[in-house]
PDB file of C-alpha atoms in Angstrom:
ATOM      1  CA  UNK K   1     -88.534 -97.114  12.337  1.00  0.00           C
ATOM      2  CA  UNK K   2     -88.101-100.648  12.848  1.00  0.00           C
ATOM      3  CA  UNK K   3     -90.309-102.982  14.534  1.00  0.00           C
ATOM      4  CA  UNK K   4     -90.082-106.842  15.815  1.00  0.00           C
ATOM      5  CA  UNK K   5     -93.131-108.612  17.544  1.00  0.00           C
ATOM      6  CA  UNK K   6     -92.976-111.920  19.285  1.00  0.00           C
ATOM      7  CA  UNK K   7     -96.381-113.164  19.616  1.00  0.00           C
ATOM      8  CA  UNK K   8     -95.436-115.840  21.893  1.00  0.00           C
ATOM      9  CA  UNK K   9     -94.345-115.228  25.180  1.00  0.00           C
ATOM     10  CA  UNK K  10     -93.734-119.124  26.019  1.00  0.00           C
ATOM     11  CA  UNK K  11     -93.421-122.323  24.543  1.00  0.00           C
ATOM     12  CA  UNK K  12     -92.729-125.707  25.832  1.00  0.00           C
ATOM     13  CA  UNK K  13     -91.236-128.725  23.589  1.00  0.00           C
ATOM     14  CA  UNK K  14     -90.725-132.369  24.853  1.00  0.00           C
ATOM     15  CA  UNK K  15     -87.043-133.323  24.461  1.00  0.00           C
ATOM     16  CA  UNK K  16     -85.920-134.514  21.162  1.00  0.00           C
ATOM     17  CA  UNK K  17     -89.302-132.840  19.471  1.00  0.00           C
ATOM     18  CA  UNK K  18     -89.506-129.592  16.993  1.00  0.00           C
ATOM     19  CA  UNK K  19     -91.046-126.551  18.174  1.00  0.00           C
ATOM     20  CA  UNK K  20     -90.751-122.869  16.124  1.00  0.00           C
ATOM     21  CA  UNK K  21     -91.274-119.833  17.750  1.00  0.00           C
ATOM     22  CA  UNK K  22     -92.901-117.149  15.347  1.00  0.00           C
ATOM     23  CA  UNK K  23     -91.767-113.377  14.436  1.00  0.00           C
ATOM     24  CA  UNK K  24     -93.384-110.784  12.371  1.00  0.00           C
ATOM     25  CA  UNK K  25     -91.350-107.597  11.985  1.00  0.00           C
ATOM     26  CA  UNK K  26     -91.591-104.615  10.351  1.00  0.00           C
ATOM     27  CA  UNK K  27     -89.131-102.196   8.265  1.00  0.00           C
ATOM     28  CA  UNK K  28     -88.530 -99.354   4.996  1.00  0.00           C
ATOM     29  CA  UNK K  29     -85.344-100.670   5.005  1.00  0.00           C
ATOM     30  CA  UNK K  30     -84.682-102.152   1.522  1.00  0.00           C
ATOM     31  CA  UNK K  31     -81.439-104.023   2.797  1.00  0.00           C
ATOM     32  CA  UNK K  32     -81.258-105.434   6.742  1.00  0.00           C
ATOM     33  CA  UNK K  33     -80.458-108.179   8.259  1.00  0.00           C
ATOM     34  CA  UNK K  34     -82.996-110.499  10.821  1.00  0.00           C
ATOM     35  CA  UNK K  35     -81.397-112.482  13.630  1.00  0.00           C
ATOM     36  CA  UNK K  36     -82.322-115.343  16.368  1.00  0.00           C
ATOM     37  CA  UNK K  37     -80.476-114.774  19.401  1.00  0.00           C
ATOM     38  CA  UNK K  38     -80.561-117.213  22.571  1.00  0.00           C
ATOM     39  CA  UNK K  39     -80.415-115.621  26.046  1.00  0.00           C
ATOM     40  CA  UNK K  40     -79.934-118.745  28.791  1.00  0.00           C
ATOM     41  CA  UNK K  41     -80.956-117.981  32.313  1.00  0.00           C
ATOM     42  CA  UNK K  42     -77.900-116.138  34.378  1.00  0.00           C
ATOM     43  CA  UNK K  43     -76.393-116.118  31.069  1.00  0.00           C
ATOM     44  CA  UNK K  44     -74.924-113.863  28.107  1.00  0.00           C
ATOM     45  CA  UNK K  45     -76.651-113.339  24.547  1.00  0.00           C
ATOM     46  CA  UNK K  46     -75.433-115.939  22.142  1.00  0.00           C
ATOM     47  CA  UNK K  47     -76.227-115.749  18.114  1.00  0.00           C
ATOM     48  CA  UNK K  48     -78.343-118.662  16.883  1.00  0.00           C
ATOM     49  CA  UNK K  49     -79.012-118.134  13.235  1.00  0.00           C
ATOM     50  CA  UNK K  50     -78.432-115.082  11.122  1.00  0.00           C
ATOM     51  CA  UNK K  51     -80.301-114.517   7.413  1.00  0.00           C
ATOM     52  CA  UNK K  52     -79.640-111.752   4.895  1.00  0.00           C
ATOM     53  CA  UNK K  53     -83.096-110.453   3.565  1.00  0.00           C
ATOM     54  CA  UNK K  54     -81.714-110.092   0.062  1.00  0.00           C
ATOM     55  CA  UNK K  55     -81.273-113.952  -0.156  1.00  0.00           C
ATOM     56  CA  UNK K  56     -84.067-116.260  -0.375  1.00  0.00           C
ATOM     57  CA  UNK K  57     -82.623-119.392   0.468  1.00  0.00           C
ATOM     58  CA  UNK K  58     -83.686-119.807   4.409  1.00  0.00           C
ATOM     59  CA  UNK K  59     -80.518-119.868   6.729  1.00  0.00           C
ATOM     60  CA  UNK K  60     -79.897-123.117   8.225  1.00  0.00           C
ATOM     61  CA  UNK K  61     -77.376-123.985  11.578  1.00  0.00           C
ATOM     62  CA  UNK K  62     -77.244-127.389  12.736  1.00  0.00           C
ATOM     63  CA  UNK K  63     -80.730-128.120  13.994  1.00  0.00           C
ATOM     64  CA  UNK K  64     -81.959-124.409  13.571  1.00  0.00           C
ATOM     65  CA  UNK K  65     -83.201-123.193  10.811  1.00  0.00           C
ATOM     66  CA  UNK K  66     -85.952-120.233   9.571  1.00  0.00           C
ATOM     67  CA  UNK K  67     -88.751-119.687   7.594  1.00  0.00           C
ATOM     68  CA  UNK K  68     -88.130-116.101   6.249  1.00  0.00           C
ATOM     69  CA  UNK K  69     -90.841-114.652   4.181  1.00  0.00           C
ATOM     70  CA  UNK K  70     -90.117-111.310   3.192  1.00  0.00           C
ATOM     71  CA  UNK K  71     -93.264-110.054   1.529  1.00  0.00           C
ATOM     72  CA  UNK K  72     -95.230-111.120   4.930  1.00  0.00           C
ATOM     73  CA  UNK K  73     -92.580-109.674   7.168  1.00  0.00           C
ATOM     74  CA  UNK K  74     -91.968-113.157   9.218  1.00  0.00           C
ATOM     75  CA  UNK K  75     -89.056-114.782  10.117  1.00  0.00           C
ATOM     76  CA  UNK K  76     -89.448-117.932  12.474  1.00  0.00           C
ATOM     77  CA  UNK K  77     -87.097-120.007  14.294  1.00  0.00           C
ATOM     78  CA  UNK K  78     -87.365-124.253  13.853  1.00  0.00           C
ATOM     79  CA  UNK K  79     -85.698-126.123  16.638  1.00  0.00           C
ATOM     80  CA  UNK K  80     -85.358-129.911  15.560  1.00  0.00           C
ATOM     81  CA  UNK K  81     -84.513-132.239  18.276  1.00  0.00           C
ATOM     82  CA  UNK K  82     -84.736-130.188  20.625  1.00  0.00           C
ATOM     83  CA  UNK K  83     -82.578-130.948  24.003  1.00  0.00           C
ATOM     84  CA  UNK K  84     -82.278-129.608  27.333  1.00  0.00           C
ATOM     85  CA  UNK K  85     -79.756-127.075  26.596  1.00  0.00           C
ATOM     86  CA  UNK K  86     -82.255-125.477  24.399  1.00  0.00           C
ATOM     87  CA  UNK K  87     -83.904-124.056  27.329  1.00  0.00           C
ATOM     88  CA  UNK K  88     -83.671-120.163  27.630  1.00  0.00           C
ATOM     89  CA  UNK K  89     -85.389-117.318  26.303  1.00  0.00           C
ATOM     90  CA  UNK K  90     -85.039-116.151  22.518  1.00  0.00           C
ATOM     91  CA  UNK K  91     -85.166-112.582  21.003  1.00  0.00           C
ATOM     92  CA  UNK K  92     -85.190-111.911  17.286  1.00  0.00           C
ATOM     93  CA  UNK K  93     -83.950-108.907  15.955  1.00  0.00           C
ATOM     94  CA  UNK K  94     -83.720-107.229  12.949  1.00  0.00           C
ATOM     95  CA  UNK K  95     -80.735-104.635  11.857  1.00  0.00           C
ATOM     96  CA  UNK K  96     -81.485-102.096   9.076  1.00  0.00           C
ATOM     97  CA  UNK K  97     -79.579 -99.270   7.862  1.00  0.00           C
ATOM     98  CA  UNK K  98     -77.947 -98.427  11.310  1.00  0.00           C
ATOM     99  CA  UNK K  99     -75.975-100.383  13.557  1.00  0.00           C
ATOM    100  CA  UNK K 100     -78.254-100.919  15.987  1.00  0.00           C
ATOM    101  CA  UNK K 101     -80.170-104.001  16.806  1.00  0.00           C
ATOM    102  CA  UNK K 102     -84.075-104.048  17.331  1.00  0.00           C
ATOM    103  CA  UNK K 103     -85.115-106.457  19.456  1.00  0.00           C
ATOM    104  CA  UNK K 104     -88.321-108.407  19.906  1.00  0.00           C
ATOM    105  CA  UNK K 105     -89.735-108.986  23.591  1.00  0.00           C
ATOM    106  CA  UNK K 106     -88.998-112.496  23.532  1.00  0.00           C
ATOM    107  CA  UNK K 107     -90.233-115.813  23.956  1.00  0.00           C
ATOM    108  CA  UNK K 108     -89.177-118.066  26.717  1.00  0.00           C
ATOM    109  CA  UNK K 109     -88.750-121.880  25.619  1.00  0.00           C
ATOM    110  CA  UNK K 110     -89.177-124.723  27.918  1.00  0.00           C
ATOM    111  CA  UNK K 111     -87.816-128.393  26.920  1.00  0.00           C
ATOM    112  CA  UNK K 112     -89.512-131.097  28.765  1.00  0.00           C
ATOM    113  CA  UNK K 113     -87.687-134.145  29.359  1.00  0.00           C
TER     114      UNK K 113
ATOM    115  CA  UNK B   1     -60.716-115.010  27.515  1.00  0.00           C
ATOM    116  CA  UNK B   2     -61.479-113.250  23.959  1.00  0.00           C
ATOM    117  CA  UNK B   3     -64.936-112.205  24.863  1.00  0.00           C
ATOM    118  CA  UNK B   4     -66.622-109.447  26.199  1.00  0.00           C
ATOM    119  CA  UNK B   5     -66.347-108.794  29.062  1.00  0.00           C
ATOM    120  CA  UNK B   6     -68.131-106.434  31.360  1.00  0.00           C
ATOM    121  CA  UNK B   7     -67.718-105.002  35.113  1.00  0.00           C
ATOM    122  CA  UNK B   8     -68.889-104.970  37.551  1.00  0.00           C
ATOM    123  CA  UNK B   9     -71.687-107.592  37.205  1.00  0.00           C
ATOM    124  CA  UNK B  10     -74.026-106.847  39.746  1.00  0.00           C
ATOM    125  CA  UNK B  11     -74.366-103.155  41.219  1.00  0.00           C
ATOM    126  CA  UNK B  12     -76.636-101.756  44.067  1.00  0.00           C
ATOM    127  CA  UNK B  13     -76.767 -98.340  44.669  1.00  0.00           C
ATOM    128  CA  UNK B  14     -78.838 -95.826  46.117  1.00  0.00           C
ATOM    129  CA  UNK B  15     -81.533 -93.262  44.319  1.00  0.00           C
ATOM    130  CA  UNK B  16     -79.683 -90.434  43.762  1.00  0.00           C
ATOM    131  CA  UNK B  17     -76.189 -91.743  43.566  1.00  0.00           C
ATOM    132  CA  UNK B  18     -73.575 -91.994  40.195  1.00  0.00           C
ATOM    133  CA  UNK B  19     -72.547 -95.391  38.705  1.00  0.00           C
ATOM    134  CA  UNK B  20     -69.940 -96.320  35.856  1.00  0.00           C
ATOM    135  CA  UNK B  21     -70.257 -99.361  34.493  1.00  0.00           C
ATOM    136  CA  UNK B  22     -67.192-100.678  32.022  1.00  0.00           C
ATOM    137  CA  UNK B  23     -66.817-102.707  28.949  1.00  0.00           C
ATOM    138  CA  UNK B  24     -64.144-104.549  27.589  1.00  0.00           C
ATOM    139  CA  UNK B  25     -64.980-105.221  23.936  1.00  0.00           C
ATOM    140  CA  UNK B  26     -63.421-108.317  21.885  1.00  0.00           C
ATOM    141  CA  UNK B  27     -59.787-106.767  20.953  1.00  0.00           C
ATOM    142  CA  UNK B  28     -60.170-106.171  17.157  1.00  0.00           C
ATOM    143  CA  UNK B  29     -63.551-105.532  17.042  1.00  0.00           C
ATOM    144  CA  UNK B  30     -63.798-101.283  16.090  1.00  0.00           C
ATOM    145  CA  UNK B  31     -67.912-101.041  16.878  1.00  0.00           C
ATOM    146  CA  UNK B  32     -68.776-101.382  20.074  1.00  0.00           C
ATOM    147  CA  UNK B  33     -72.676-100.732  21.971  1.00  0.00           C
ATOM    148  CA  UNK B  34     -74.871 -99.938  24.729  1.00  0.00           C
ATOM    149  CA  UNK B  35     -78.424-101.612  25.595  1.00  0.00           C
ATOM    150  CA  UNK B  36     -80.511-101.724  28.171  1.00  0.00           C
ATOM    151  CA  UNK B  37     -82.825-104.630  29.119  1.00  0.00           C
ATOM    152  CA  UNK B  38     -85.463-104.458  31.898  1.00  0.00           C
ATOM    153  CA  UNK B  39     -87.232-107.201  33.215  1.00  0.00           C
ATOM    154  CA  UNK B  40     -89.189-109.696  30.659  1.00  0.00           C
ATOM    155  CA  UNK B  41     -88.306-107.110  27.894  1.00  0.00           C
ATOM    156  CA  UNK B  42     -86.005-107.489  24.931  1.00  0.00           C
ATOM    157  CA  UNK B  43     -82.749-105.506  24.707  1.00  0.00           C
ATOM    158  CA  UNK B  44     -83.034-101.749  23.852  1.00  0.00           C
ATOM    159  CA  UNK B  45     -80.367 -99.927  22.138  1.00  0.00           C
ATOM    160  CA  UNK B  46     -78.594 -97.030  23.972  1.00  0.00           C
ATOM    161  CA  UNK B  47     -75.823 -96.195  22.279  1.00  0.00           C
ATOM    162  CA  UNK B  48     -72.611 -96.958  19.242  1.00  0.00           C
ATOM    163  CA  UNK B  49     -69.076 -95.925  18.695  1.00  0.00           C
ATOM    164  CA  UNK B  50     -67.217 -96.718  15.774  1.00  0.00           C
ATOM    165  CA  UNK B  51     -63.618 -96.463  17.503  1.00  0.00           C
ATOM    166  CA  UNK B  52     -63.476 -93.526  19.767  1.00  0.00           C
ATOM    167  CA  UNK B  53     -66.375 -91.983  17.921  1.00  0.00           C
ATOM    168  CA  UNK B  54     -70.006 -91.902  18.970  1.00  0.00           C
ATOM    169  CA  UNK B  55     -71.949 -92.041  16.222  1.00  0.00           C
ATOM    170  CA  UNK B  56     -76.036 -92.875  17.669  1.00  0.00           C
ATOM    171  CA  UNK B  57     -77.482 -92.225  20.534  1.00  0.00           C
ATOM    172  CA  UNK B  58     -81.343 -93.618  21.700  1.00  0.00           C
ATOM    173  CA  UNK B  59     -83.771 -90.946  22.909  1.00  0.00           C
ATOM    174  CA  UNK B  60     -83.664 -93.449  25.687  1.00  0.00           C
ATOM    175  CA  UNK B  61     -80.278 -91.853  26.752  1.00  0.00           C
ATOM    176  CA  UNK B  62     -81.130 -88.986  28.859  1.00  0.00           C
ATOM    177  CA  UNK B  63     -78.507 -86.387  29.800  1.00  0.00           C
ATOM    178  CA  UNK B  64     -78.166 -88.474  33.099  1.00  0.00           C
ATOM    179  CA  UNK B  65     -76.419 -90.832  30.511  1.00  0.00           C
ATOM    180  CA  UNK B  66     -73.016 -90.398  29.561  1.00  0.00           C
ATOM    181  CA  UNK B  67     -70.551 -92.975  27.092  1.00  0.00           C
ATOM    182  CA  UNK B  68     -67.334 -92.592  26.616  1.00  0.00           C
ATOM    183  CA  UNK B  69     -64.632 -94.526  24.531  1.00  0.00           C
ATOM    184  CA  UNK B  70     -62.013 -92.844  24.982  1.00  0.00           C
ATOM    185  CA  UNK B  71     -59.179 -94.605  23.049  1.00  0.00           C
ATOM    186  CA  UNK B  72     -61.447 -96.615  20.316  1.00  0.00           C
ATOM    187  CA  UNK B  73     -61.183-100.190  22.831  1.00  0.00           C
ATOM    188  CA  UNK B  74     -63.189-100.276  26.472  1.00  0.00           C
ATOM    189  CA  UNK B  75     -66.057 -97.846  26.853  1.00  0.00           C
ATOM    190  CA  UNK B  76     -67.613 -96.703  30.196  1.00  0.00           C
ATOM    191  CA  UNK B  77     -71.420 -95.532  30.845  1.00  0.00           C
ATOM    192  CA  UNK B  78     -71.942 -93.464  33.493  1.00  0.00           C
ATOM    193  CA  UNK B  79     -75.479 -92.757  35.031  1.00  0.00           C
ATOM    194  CA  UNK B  80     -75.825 -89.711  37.044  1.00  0.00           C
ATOM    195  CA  UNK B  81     -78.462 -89.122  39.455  1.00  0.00           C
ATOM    196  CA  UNK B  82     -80.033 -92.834  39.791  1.00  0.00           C
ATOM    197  CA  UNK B  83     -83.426 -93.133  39.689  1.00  0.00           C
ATOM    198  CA  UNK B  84     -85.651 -96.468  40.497  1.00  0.00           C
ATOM    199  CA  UNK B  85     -86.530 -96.723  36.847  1.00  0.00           C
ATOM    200  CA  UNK B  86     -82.851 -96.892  35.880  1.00  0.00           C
ATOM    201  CA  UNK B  87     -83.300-100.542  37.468  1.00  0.00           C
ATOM    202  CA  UNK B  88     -82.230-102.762  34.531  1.00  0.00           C
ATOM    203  CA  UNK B  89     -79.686-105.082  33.057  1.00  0.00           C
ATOM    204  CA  UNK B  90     -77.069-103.106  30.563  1.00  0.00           C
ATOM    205  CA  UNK B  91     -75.214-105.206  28.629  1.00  0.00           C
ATOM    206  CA  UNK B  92     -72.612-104.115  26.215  1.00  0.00           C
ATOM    207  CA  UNK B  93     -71.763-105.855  22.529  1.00  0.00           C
ATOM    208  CA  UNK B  94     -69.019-105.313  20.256  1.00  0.00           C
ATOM    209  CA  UNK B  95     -68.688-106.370  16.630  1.00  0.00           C
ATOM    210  CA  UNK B  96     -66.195-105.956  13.480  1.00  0.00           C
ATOM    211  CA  UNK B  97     -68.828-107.724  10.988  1.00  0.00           C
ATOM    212  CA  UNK B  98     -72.508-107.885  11.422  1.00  0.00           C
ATOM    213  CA  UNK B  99     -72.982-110.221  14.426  1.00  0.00           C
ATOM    214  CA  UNK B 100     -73.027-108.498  17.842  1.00  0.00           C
ATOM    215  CA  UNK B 101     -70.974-110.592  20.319  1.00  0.00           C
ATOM    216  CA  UNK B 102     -72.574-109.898  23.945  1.00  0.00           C
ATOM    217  CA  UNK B 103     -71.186-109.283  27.370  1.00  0.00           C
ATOM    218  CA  UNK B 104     -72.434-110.968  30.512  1.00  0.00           C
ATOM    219  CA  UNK B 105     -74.355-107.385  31.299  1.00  0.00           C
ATOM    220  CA  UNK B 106     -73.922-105.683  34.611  1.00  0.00           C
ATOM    221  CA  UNK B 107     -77.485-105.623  36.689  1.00  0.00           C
ATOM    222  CA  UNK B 108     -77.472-102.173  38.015  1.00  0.00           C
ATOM    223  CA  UNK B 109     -79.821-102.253  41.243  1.00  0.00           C
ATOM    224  CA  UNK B 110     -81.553 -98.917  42.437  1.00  0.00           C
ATOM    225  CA  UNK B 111     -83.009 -98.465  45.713  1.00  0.00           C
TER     226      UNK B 111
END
């Protein structure tokens, strides 16, 4: 079975600051995939940032990126320069051998102007 | 509009009462899925089809849960017998690759 903590339930970031929100998860799955999704208030899931566990190089999108360390099971989220729009809650998830996504509880971000 | 798409949004309904809630996945994506998300709580899965086929099913899908997809695009899921605990967001994703694309959800009220 597959499991994904978020240890943080909120964090707050002054605009234009960094902030990463931690994940630890934990699988027997030899191949899966680990995922940042963003979930704005009133508003559907969006895909932030997406990294294979097979590679090592740590996925970067724009101003997100991750720290993925595979032998310690974590896989956090960097925001640089943060900005308003950043505001919402974030779930990571983690996809082994079926289809289905695994979802942490979440951690709602706040971005401070 | 190529996304997913969901309906209706917001349901009320009474204990005791059936609902059917549709999705309208992204047109050439062939995997399409159920959650459920209750308040403060991340997503949980529900249910997949691969085309018309259903291929996993959560323990979290009682018999009062029933998915269809009949012709391999939209998919209904029909909750029989509401309860207050069936209180929750369900939001529906379809994919072709990997990444899950997500519907707005429909918020299924019980009272």
């Amino acid at each position: 079975a597959q499991t994904v903590t978020q240890s943080q339930p909120e964090m707050s970031v002054q605009e234009a600051e960094t902030v990463t929100l931690s994940c630890t998860y934990d699988t027997s799955e030899s191949d899966y995939y680990l995922f940042w999704y963003k979930q704005p208030p009133s508003r559907q899931m969006i895909l932030v940032i997406r990294q294979e566990a097979y590679k090592q190089q740590n996925a970067t999108e724009n101003r997100f990126s991750v720290n993925f360390q595979k032998a310690a099971k974590s896989f956090s989220l960097k925001i640089s320069d943060s900005q308003l729009g950043d505001a919402a809650m974030y779930f990571c998830a983690s996809q082994g051998g079926s289809e289905k996504l695994v979802f942490g509880k979440g951690t709602k971000l706040t971005v401070n102007p | 509009d190529t996304g997913v798409s969901q309906d209706p949004r917001h349901k009320i309904t009474k204990r005791g009462q059936n609902v059917t809630f549709r999705c309208d996945p992204i047109s050439e994506h062939n995997r399409l899925y159920w959650y459920r998300q209750t308040l403060g709580q991340g997503p949980e899965f529900l249910t997949y089809f691969q085309n018309e086929a259903q291929l996993e099913k959560s323990r979290l899908l009682s018999d009062r849960f029933s998915a269809e997809r009949p012709k391999g695009s939209f998919s209904t899921l029909e909750i029989q017998r509401t309860e207050q605990g069936d209180s929750a967001m369900y939001l529906c994703a379809s994919s072709e690759g990997t990444e899950q694309f997500f519907g707005p959800g429909t918020r299924l009220t019980v009272l």
